Amino acid sequence: MSRISIPLVGFLLLLCCLGIPMIQAEGDYIKYRDPKQTTNVRIRDLMSRMTLAEKIGQMAQIERSVATADILRDCSIGSILSGGGSAPLFNAKAKDWIDMINGFQNASLSSRLGIPMIYGIDAVHGHNNVYKATIFPHNVGLGATRDPDLVKRIGAATALEVRATGIPYVFAPCIAVCRDPRWGRCYESYSEDPKVVEMMTEIIPGLQGDVPSDSRKGVPYVGGKDKVAACAKHFVGDGGTTKGINENDTVIGYHGLMSIHMPAYFPSIIKGVSTVMVSYSSWNGQKMHANRYLVKTVLKDITQGFVISDWEGIDRITYPPHSNYTESVLKGISAGIDMIMVPYNHTEFINIVTDLVNNNYISMDRIDDAVRRILRVKFALGLFETPLADETLVDQLGSQAHRDLAREAVRKSLVLLKNGGNADAPVLPLPKKASKILVAGSHANNLGYQCGGWTATWQGVDGNNYTAGTTILSGITAAVDPSTEIVYSKNPDADFVKSNNFSYAIVVVGETPYAETAGDSLNLTIAEPGPSTILNVCGNAKCVVVIVSGRPVVIEPYESQIDALVAAWLPGTEGQGVADVLFGDYGFTGKLPRTWFRTVDQLPMNVGDSHYDPLFPYDFGLTTKPVNAS
């Protein structure tokens, strides 16, 4: 029986504690576990040890609800995600998320090679899936600020809140150029102007950190444990579909695609974006998930990050979805997609890819390219050194500093469209001291409506119980003089308004929450009782109307009744930011990120079009100066 000395045991334990790579039983040095080696050396070493099954497993991303320890260990699954609103439990705290994700990670680390999984989540306006996270204005509002430094700071705050829950990867930013507000994802777009969208790619170094000056361009970069891997989406042309129909066809020439929809991808890649997500949409009839030229030749020639599909995106290459799944898998992987969102059917996916490789329909070079890119991002994230969550960051979730930043973003995003008639004195800023004021409208006291889609759940929520924040009504209440009487009525009738002799009224109405296809709209009207509230109040009192929406909506029929009109977009959890500007603590500075149409019959209509005749043109926005309102 062999013996080992006590000093040697102690020495080996010391090596483990110091994190120094160990020697396997057969004397094989584990090079890929050595952080002193270059990333390329580590990738080559790890890939040389991987079986085909382990490589294909790395290409699969599955939903958390179907992930088990056995699946993660035995299939070497590369990634897990939370779909919209998918959480470990209702109103889960940061520690609940950490415990779940660490459990998944420990299962991945128990696989033969111990390759860590990467957990991804939609954090499109803050850490929006998570209870009590800071919810920032949606991208359309940030586009109105024209402030890339602000957006970068929002990216950094979002990264901290995401890391507070143990998550290292976000499916953001959306850098679509929305060319038709009828599209249900238009609020995810910063602007109709590709220059503004390009400017707002500063969110990427906010999320990931600034790329070192000596770094090679196009290489994924994540600058530490307080940063996350980002995802530029949706490649490419998703904001240009016919009639704004989600997942529809973008009919445009190559020059138009490159000059309108592509420009923001180049700075994103230069800034080290880790991943790019492919669009559900088509380009001139060809599904983007199967577009080998644009994905493999154009995109992957300039980035070493990985390309990921959208949720069941390859299923939709064929119609009806999943009807010829083998063909879809073949086309998607052959087009250059590296990681496939197969939320619920990883076994079928893995079996099909295995058969396609074994029968020479997919080459090993294509598989190796995918795995190499996936591993590069995992090494950039430091997952091999620190695979588990840093629990010291939990206090960052919903921190006051982040809420203050969100409030600043709300202030800067507001666009003043009307401020009294031509011959009238300006209505805004409002006096804080008044005998009695009316606050009305469906959106005045509703955090869910204020935040919009992609908040708590995929489609958004109704009410104040799903997150923490301040409604616009609460912000107004805090802003006015204590002697001012505030009357709140969700939908007052005209007689009520007439009989109360209000000093002025603030009406807050708009769109109810939606996401993706559910938000597609051919009429873009404000749902009742919004229009009735405007007419009942503004016909009988001096009024300010605040529109809470993800895009321009039909307002011309009521515009003559309105004394002052404000576009608040979807401001998020910090409703005080609206009150800050209404009452003159700060001035209005926002500019329209997109054209405000007169009627939907004009659509699509963007600045520069020959038929351009808007109600309010692109880049319009009245300004006010801060005052000490009294």
XYZ file of C-alpha atoms in Angstrom:
630
model
C 0.000 0.000 0.000
C 1.508 3.355 -1.065
C 1.911 6.133 1.448
C 1.970 9.915 1.051
C 3.770 12.149 3.496
C 1.916 14.671 5.669
C 4.066 17.596 4.383
C 3.174 16.714 0.783
C -0.540 16.677 1.593
C -0.162 20.089 3.197
C 1.679 21.405 0.158
C -1.043 20.168 -2.199
C -3.766 21.702 -0.039
C -1.866 25.004 -0.092
C -1.772 24.914 -3.881
C -5.549 24.374 -3.952
C -6.183 27.272 -1.588
C -4.000 29.581 -3.666
C -5.875 28.604 -6.824
C -2.697 27.275 -8.472
C -3.535 24.778 -11.234
C -3.268 21.204 -10.089
C -1.682 18.235 -11.781
C -4.123 15.549 -12.827
C -3.491 11.992 -11.691
C -1.898 11.090 -15.009
C 0.472 14.048 -14.772
C -1.376 16.220 -17.278
C -1.000 19.938 -16.558
C -4.439 21.645 -16.791
C -3.395 24.596 -18.895
C -6.896 25.979 -19.460
C -7.293 26.477 -15.711
C -4.166 28.617 -15.471
C -5.037 32.352 -15.577
C -1.407 33.156 -16.362
C -1.814 31.601 -19.791
C -3.178 33.694 -22.657
C -6.845 33.314 -23.515
C -6.012 31.718 -26.876
C -3.773 29.131 -25.220
C -6.451 28.293 -22.666
C -9.122 27.964 -25.343
C -6.958 25.655 -27.480
C -6.080 23.490 -24.503
C -9.675 23.151 -23.341
C -11.024 22.435 -26.810
C -8.403 19.741 -27.343
C -9.902 17.893 -24.367
C -13.581 18.284 -25.366
C -15.688 15.607 -26.980
C -18.166 16.392 -29.739
C -21.013 16.016 -27.214
C -19.406 18.544 -24.864
C -18.897 21.013 -27.691
C -22.493 20.773 -28.857
C -23.691 21.116 -25.269
C -21.827 24.423 -25.031
C -23.850 25.697 -27.995
C -27.179 25.214 -26.181
C -28.883 27.787 -23.985
C -31.840 26.525 -21.941
C -34.506 28.160 -19.758
C -33.982 28.059 -15.997
C -37.316 26.310 -15.450
C -36.100 23.146 -17.185
C -32.479 23.227 -16.003
C -31.489 20.461 -13.595
C -28.189 19.454 -12.050
C -28.134 16.257 -14.090
C -28.725 18.060 -17.385
C -26.055 20.653 -16.698
C -23.519 18.053 -15.591
C -24.186 15.370 -18.187
C -24.817 17.560 -21.249
C -22.208 20.266 -20.566
C -24.861 22.913 -21.266
C -23.248 26.219 -22.170
C -25.821 28.679 -20.897
C -29.047 29.198 -18.973
C -31.436 32.117 -19.325
C -34.432 33.630 -17.657
C -37.210 34.280 -20.128
C -39.273 37.423 -19.559
C -40.402 37.368 -15.940
C -38.899 33.946 -15.214
C -37.625 34.079 -11.634
C -36.786 31.634 -8.831
C -39.919 32.762 -6.964
C -42.404 35.649 -6.807
C -40.736 38.888 -5.711
C -37.422 37.043 -5.359
C -34.669 38.876 -3.490
C -31.060 39.144 -4.663
C -30.056 36.248 -2.394
C -32.775 34.033 -3.917
C -31.310 34.649 -7.365
C -27.777 34.027 -6.132
C -28.709 30.741 -4.471
C -30.437 29.505 -7.632
C -27.622 30.517 -9.973
C -24.863 29.187 -7.729
C -26.747 25.905 -7.595
C -26.807 25.741 -11.384
C -23.153 26.757 -11.583
C -22.031 24.094 -9.123
C -23.804 21.527 -11.274
C -21.949 22.768 -14.366
C -18.638 22.701 -12.505
C -19.263 19.045 -11.620
C -19.166 18.076 -15.299
C -16.146 16.167 -16.621
C -14.194 19.295 -17.603
C -15.840 21.691 -15.150
C -16.757 24.289 -17.782
C -18.852 27.005 -16.116
C -22.203 27.929 -17.626
C -23.073 31.555 -18.392
C -26.419 32.856 -17.101
C -28.227 35.437 -19.231
C -31.203 37.713 -18.603
C -33.068 40.574 -20.247
C -31.950 43.760 -18.521
C -33.195 46.195 -21.127
C -33.993 49.192 -18.885
C -32.299 48.241 -15.674
C -32.516 44.772 -14.127
C -36.158 44.694 -15.137
C -37.011 41.085 -14.211
C -36.050 41.554 -10.593
C -38.176 42.802 -7.700
C -37.127 46.204 -6.336
C -34.496 46.780 -9.023
C -34.059 50.300 -10.386
C -36.067 50.635 -13.595
C -34.641 53.267 -15.938
C -36.503 54.925 -18.821
C -36.844 52.705 -21.863
C -34.469 53.392 -24.736
C -36.803 55.761 -26.588
C -36.659 58.076 -23.563
C -32.886 57.795 -23.332
C -32.690 58.724 -27.005
C -34.532 61.933 -26.151
C -31.723 62.921 -23.772
C -29.028 62.891 -26.489
C -26.677 62.200 -23.572
C -24.256 59.307 -24.169
C -22.475 59.881 -20.847
C -25.788 59.435 -19.009
C -26.445 56.226 -20.907
C -22.968 54.946 -20.068
C -23.609 55.594 -16.371
C -26.932 53.771 -16.654
C -25.079 50.818 -18.181
C -22.657 50.739 -15.253
C -25.501 50.912 -12.716
C -27.402 48.159 -14.511
C -24.299 45.966 -14.521
C -23.950 46.366 -10.761
C -27.582 45.453 -10.136
C -27.369 42.442 -12.437
C -24.188 41.262 -10.730
C -25.927 41.792 -7.375
C -28.084 38.802 -8.296
C -25.165 36.675 -9.497
C -25.813 37.108 -13.232
C -22.925 37.889 -15.640
C -24.697 38.336 -19.018
C -27.460 40.631 -20.298
C -29.401 40.652 -23.561
C -28.905 44.399 -24.035
C -28.620 46.875 -25.621
C -31.199 46.892 -28.396
C -29.657 49.002 -31.149
C -32.554 48.748 -33.564
C -33.404 51.812 -35.620
C -37.195 51.983 -35.412
C -38.526 53.452 -38.645
C -42.231 52.880 -37.946
C -43.849 53.500 -34.541
C -46.474 50.866 -35.266
C -43.786 48.332 -34.295
C -44.388 46.873 -30.832
C -40.701 47.118 -29.965
C -40.259 50.748 -30.970
C -39.642 51.837 -27.366
C -36.601 49.535 -27.327
C -35.059 51.731 -30.038
C -33.221 54.923 -29.139
C -34.278 56.776 -32.283
C -35.342 56.731 -35.909
C -31.947 58.369 -36.599
C -29.055 55.903 -36.872
C -26.648 58.610 -35.657
C -28.451 58.831 -32.304
C -28.543 55.035 -31.982
C -24.832 54.923 -32.755
C -24.196 57.590 -30.104
C -26.047 55.540 -27.492
C -23.791 52.510 -27.915
C -21.873 54.145 -25.042
C -24.072 51.944 -22.859
C -21.802 49.050 -23.850
C -18.649 50.312 -22.061
C -20.997 51.153 -19.192
C -22.115 47.536 -19.010
C -18.767 45.919 -19.842
C -16.120 48.500 -18.956
C -13.873 50.579 -21.210
C -11.760 48.555 -23.596
C -8.035 49.109 -22.903
C -6.378 51.275 -25.535
C -4.000 48.489 -26.550
C -6.752 45.887 -26.963
C -7.448 44.381 -30.369
C -10.660 45.660 -31.922
C -13.531 43.197 -32.068
C -12.379 41.102 -29.114
C -14.951 40.664 -26.306
C -14.039 42.633 -23.208
C -15.471 42.561 -19.673
C -13.649 44.729 -17.155
C -14.161 42.930 -13.871
C -16.643 41.343 -11.485
C -18.821 44.458 -11.376
C -19.343 44.333 -15.155
C -21.396 42.049 -17.407
C -21.203 40.702 -20.930
C -23.487 42.700 -23.221
C -25.458 41.717 -26.317
C -26.087 44.032 -29.279
C -29.444 43.167 -30.856
C -31.221 42.370 -33.131
C -28.981 41.829 -36.130
C -30.001 43.396 -38.458
C -32.918 45.507 -39.753
C -35.442 44.595 -37.057
C -36.719 48.186 -36.859
C -37.477 48.477 -40.565
C -40.141 45.838 -41.135
C -43.137 46.451 -43.387
C -45.875 48.363 -41.510
C -43.852 47.910 -38.321
C -45.115 44.356 -37.932
C -42.893 42.467 -35.492
C -40.721 39.726 -37.022
C -41.831 40.833 -40.494
C -39.790 41.462 -43.643
C -37.489 44.476 -43.985
C -37.638 45.382 -47.660
C -34.651 47.587 -48.391
C -31.580 47.577 -50.604
C -28.094 46.700 -49.373
C -27.054 50.350 -49.210
C -30.143 51.240 -47.174
C -29.592 48.344 -44.788
C -25.973 49.350 -44.260
C -26.631 53.083 -43.916
C -29.741 52.937 -41.683
C -29.721 49.685 -39.717
C -26.077 48.628 -39.575
C -24.094 51.698 -38.381
C -24.482 51.093 -34.627
C -23.019 47.582 -34.882
C -19.566 48.829 -35.882
C -18.952 50.974 -32.754
C -20.537 48.245 -30.612
C -17.973 45.768 -31.842
C -15.106 48.264 -31.539
C -16.218 48.789 -27.924
C -15.771 45.073 -27.295
C -19.399 43.906 -27.183
C -19.323 40.257 -26.157
C -22.263 38.903 -28.136
C -24.695 39.789 -30.913
C -28.264 38.469 -31.136
C -29.841 37.686 -34.497
C -33.206 39.181 -35.415
C -36.426 37.246 -35.960
C -37.071 39.465 -38.976
C -36.202 38.841 -42.603
C -34.297 40.900 -45.131
C -35.930 40.957 -48.551
C -37.648 37.655 -47.852
C -34.756 35.756 -46.252
C -34.882 34.978 -42.539
C -32.000 36.613 -40.693
C -31.498 33.425 -38.666
C -30.613 31.723 -41.944
C -28.733 34.589 -43.622
C -25.247 33.162 -44.019
C -23.913 36.194 -45.855
C -24.885 38.804 -43.263
C -24.210 36.695 -40.166
C -21.156 34.679 -41.134
C -19.484 36.869 -43.736
C -20.349 40.417 -42.675
C -20.806 40.197 -38.893
C -18.420 37.456 -37.841
C -15.620 38.864 -39.920
C -15.407 41.819 -37.510
C -16.077 40.280 -34.099
C -14.615 37.439 -32.072
C -17.594 37.386 -29.733
C -20.329 34.838 -30.147
C -23.547 35.155 -32.124
C -26.699 34.020 -30.327
C -30.135 33.223 -31.671
C -33.291 34.797 -30.311
C -35.772 32.744 -28.262
C -36.634 29.725 -30.440
C -35.341 31.818 -33.319
C -34.155 28.932 -35.453
C -37.557 27.245 -35.058
C -39.031 30.152 -37.012
C -36.797 29.692 -40.041
C -39.487 27.312 -41.295
C -43.253 27.830 -41.205
C -45.085 26.865 -39.140
C -42.351 27.152 -36.511
C -40.572 23.896 -35.671
C -42.228 22.172 -38.637
C -38.897 21.023 -40.097
C -36.578 21.390 -37.159
C -33.634 19.521 -38.649
C -33.593 21.888 -41.616
C -33.891 24.884 -39.284
C -30.976 23.725 -37.127
C -28.844 23.097 -40.198
C -29.608 26.505 -41.705
C -29.141 28.388 -38.443
C -25.786 26.855 -37.534
C -24.558 26.984 -41.126
C -25.447 30.685 -41.189
C -22.987 31.213 -38.348
C -25.100 31.224 -35.179
C -22.941 29.966 -32.310
C -25.267 29.680 -29.318
C -28.850 28.606 -29.830
C -31.697 29.548 -27.494
C -33.478 26.217 -27.228
C -35.344 26.983 -24.024
C -37.274 23.733 -23.711
C -35.911 21.186 -26.190
C -32.172 20.856 -25.727
C -32.215 17.059 -26.111
C -33.774 17.264 -29.570
C -31.347 20.022 -30.554
C -28.257 18.165 -29.341
C -29.317 14.929 -31.075
C -29.974 16.709 -34.366
C -26.676 18.611 -34.340
C -24.810 15.396 -33.489
C -26.379 13.604 -36.465
C -25.701 16.549 -38.787
C -22.026 16.568 -37.802
C -21.637 12.793 -37.998
C -23.190 12.827 -41.456
C -20.999 15.716 -42.633
C -23.786 18.263 -43.084
C -22.156 20.511 -40.470
C -18.369 20.592 -40.361
C -16.276 20.285 -37.214
C -14.708 23.602 -38.186
C -18.132 25.264 -37.799
C -18.670 23.613 -34.401
C -15.187 24.589 -33.255
C -15.716 28.179 -34.382
C -18.874 28.378 -32.261
C -17.303 26.832 -29.175
C -14.147 28.916 -29.461
C -16.226 32.105 -29.431
C -18.386 30.960 -26.505
C -15.322 30.041 -24.447
C -13.677 33.364 -25.290
C -16.570 35.236 -23.667
C -16.485 32.936 -20.632
C -12.773 33.571 -20.187
C -13.312 37.322 -20.672
C -15.868 37.181 -17.853
C -13.408 35.405 -15.566
C -15.877 32.561 -15.019
C -13.123 29.962 -14.781
C -11.526 31.843 -11.881
C -14.677 33.113 -10.126
C -17.650 31.099 -11.331
C -19.858 31.812 -8.311
C -21.665 35.026 -7.375
C -20.030 37.832 -5.427
C -22.456 38.237 -2.534
C -20.874 41.532 -1.448
C -22.800 43.297 -4.235
C -26.343 42.505 -3.043
C -26.833 46.023 -1.637
C -26.416 47.466 -5.133
C -29.874 46.235 -6.156
C -32.200 49.245 -6.181
C -29.633 51.432 -4.411
C -30.396 55.090 -3.777
C -27.526 56.152 -6.016
C -29.063 54.221 -8.913
C -32.520 55.635 -8.212
C -31.028 59.136 -8.223
C -29.452 58.359 -11.597
C -32.776 57.083 -12.947
C -34.480 60.249 -11.714
C -31.881 62.305 -13.585
C -32.569 60.256 -16.708
C -36.313 60.885 -16.395
C -35.742 64.642 -16.138
C -33.532 64.714 -19.209
C -35.828 62.453 -21.253
C -38.989 64.588 -21.008
C -39.880 66.430 -24.213
C -41.999 69.579 -23.979
C -44.217 69.658 -27.084
C -46.513 72.572 -26.203
C -46.371 75.285 -23.567
C -49.382 77.574 -23.923
C -50.855 79.098 -27.048
C -48.880 81.426 -29.262
C -50.168 84.543 -27.515
C -50.367 83.058 -24.046
C -47.851 83.124 -21.259
C -46.079 79.782 -20.768
C -47.971 77.284 -18.609
C -44.839 75.496 -17.437
C -43.197 75.504 -15.019
C -46.195 75.141 -12.730
C -46.434 77.032 -9.432
C -45.874 74.793 -6.434
C -48.167 76.914 -4.285
C -51.800 76.806 -5.422
C -55.089 76.500 -3.599
C -56.247 73.257 -5.210
C -54.950 71.169 -8.104
C -56.306 68.113 -9.895
C -54.211 65.120 -10.825
C -56.085 62.789 -13.171
C -55.560 59.933 -15.557
C -54.966 56.190 -15.680
C -51.176 56.553 -15.542
C -50.804 59.025 -12.672
C -50.669 56.416 -9.909
C -49.518 53.214 -11.605
C -45.880 52.095 -11.484
C -46.547 49.230 -13.888
C -47.940 51.565 -16.532
C -45.106 54.001 -15.871
C -42.504 51.316 -16.557
C -44.125 49.631 -19.575
C -43.286 46.227 -21.019
C -40.284 44.176 -19.946
C -40.954 45.021 -16.301
C -41.482 42.252 -13.716
C -42.957 40.156 -16.531
C -42.459 39.992 -20.283
C -45.571 42.043 -21.110
C -45.332 44.355 -18.102
C -47.775 44.776 -15.229
C -50.660 46.876 -13.943
C -50.359 48.390 -10.481
C -47.880 49.225 -7.768
C -47.194 45.829 -6.172
C -44.574 44.366 -8.518
C -41.659 46.690 -7.978
C -40.539 49.584 -5.796
C -40.527 53.190 -6.888
C -42.368 56.493 -6.939
C -45.439 57.150 -9.064
C -45.882 60.435 -10.874
C -48.688 61.277 -8.426
C -46.351 60.689 -5.484
C -43.734 62.858 -7.129
C -46.221 65.679 -7.593
C -47.384 65.338 -3.988
C -43.816 65.642 -2.731
C -43.036 68.604 -4.992
C -45.881 71.006 -4.225
C -46.178 73.313 -1.253
C -47.668 71.637 1.840
C -50.567 74.103 1.730
C -51.602 73.020 -1.777
C -54.580 70.672 -1.846
C -54.187 67.789 -4.296
C -57.288 66.015 -5.591
C -56.641 62.757 -7.425
C -59.346 61.365 -9.682
C -58.544 58.653 -12.192
C -61.270 59.633 -14.693
C -63.282 62.646 -13.557
C -66.315 63.812 -15.491
C -66.705 67.356 -16.773
C -69.130 68.423 -14.042
C -66.665 67.394 -11.350
C -63.927 69.485 -12.952
C -66.180 72.515 -13.431
C -67.515 72.465 -9.871
C -64.150 72.343 -8.101
C -62.488 75.512 -9.378
C -59.043 73.935 -9.706
C -56.017 76.208 -10.065
C -54.769 73.840 -12.737
C -54.857 70.134 -13.640
C -52.223 67.553 -14.545
C -53.537 64.699 -16.703
C -51.338 61.603 -17.029
C -52.521 59.130 -19.676
C -50.977 56.882 -22.306
C -50.422 53.336 -23.468
C -50.851 50.283 -21.293
C -47.832 47.938 -21.154
C -46.923 45.600 -23.997
C -43.913 43.851 -25.492
C -43.009 42.583 -28.946
C -45.877 41.436 -31.196
C -48.534 42.232 -28.582
C -47.549 45.876 -28.991
C -47.929 46.057 -32.760
C -50.588 48.690 -33.478
C -52.047 49.934 -36.727
C -53.968 52.790 -35.085
C -51.640 54.050 -32.301
C -54.517 55.509 -30.325
C -54.592 56.080 -26.587
C -57.084 53.617 -25.144
C -60.119 54.864 -23.280
C -60.601 56.390 -20.831
C -57.483 58.406 -21.751
C -59.064 60.587 -24.461
C -62.199 61.154 -22.379
C -60.090 62.212 -19.419
C -58.214 64.727 -21.581
C -61.441 66.227 -22.941
C -63.265 66.260 -19.605
C -60.409 67.957 -17.787
C -58.814 70.157 -20.419
C -62.166 71.461 -21.611
C -62.865 72.808 -18.138
C -59.555 73.724 -16.482
C -56.072 74.893 -17.363
C -54.291 71.609 -17.986
C -50.957 69.946 -18.575
C -51.157 66.564 -20.322
C -48.330 64.098 -19.732
C -48.249 61.265 -22.256
C -46.744 58.004 -20.961
C -46.028 55.904 -24.037
C -43.396 53.922 -25.870
C -43.786 55.959 -29.059
C -45.705 58.861 -30.546
C -49.467 58.281 -30.391
C -52.500 60.000 -31.892
C -52.830 63.340 -30.096
C -53.833 65.854 -32.816
C -57.613 65.568 -32.183
C -57.102 66.786 -28.591
C -54.122 69.097 -29.037
C -56.154 72.308 -29.290
C -57.754 71.587 -25.894
C -54.408 71.069 -24.187
C -52.531 74.008 -22.655
C -49.196 72.198 -22.191
C -48.143 68.825 -23.555
C -45.268 66.643 -22.342
C -43.950 63.384 -23.807
C -42.720 61.355 -20.827
C -42.140 58.096 -22.757
C -41.883 55.141 -20.311
C -39.970 56.735 -17.440
C -39.535 53.738 -15.120
C -39.706 53.654 -11.352
C -38.612 57.182 -10.520
C -41.711 59.311 -11.097
C -40.250 62.225 -9.115
C -38.217 63.040 -12.222
C -41.422 64.121 -13.981
C -42.416 66.408 -11.096
C -38.882 67.835 -10.944
C -39.349 69.369 -14.378
C -43.080 70.184 -14.269
C -42.488 72.428 -11.264
C -39.293 74.035 -12.510
C -36.632 72.556 -10.245
C -35.016 71.588 -13.561
C -35.678 72.788 -17.096
C -37.014 70.825 -20.053
C -34.138 69.829 -22.343
C -35.280 66.660 -24.179
C -35.595 66.463 -27.969
C -37.873 64.160 -29.924
C -35.955 60.981 -30.798
C -38.536 60.292 -33.467
C -41.072 62.118 -35.574
C -44.508 62.732 -34.037
C -47.017 62.092 -36.821
C -50.369 63.793 -37.391
C -52.241 60.672 -38.507
C -51.238 57.039 -38.899
C -52.008 57.346 -42.616
C -48.680 59.162 -42.925
C -46.678 56.180 -41.667
C -43.966 55.265 -42.164
C -42.638 58.818 -42.027
C -39.112 59.719 -40.955
C -37.103 62.901 -41.120
C -35.882 63.503 -44.659
C -38.837 61.770 -46.341
C -40.441 63.634 -49.250
C -43.891 63.437 -47.609
C -42.617 64.771 -44.274
C -45.432 66.734 -42.609
C -45.349 65.962 -38.887
C -47.326 67.346 -35.973
C -43.970 67.734 -34.194
C -40.772 67.135 -36.185
C -37.839 64.951 -35.230
C -35.486 66.793 -32.829
C -38.246 69.169 -31.684
C -38.470 70.082 -28.025
C -39.271 73.332 -26.252
C -37.028 74.336 -23.388
C -37.606 75.978 -20.035
C -35.214 77.336 -17.456
C -35.118 76.134 -13.837
C -36.956 78.429 -11.435
C -37.638 78.543 -7.753
C -41.354 78.005 -8.258
C -43.592 79.233 -5.474
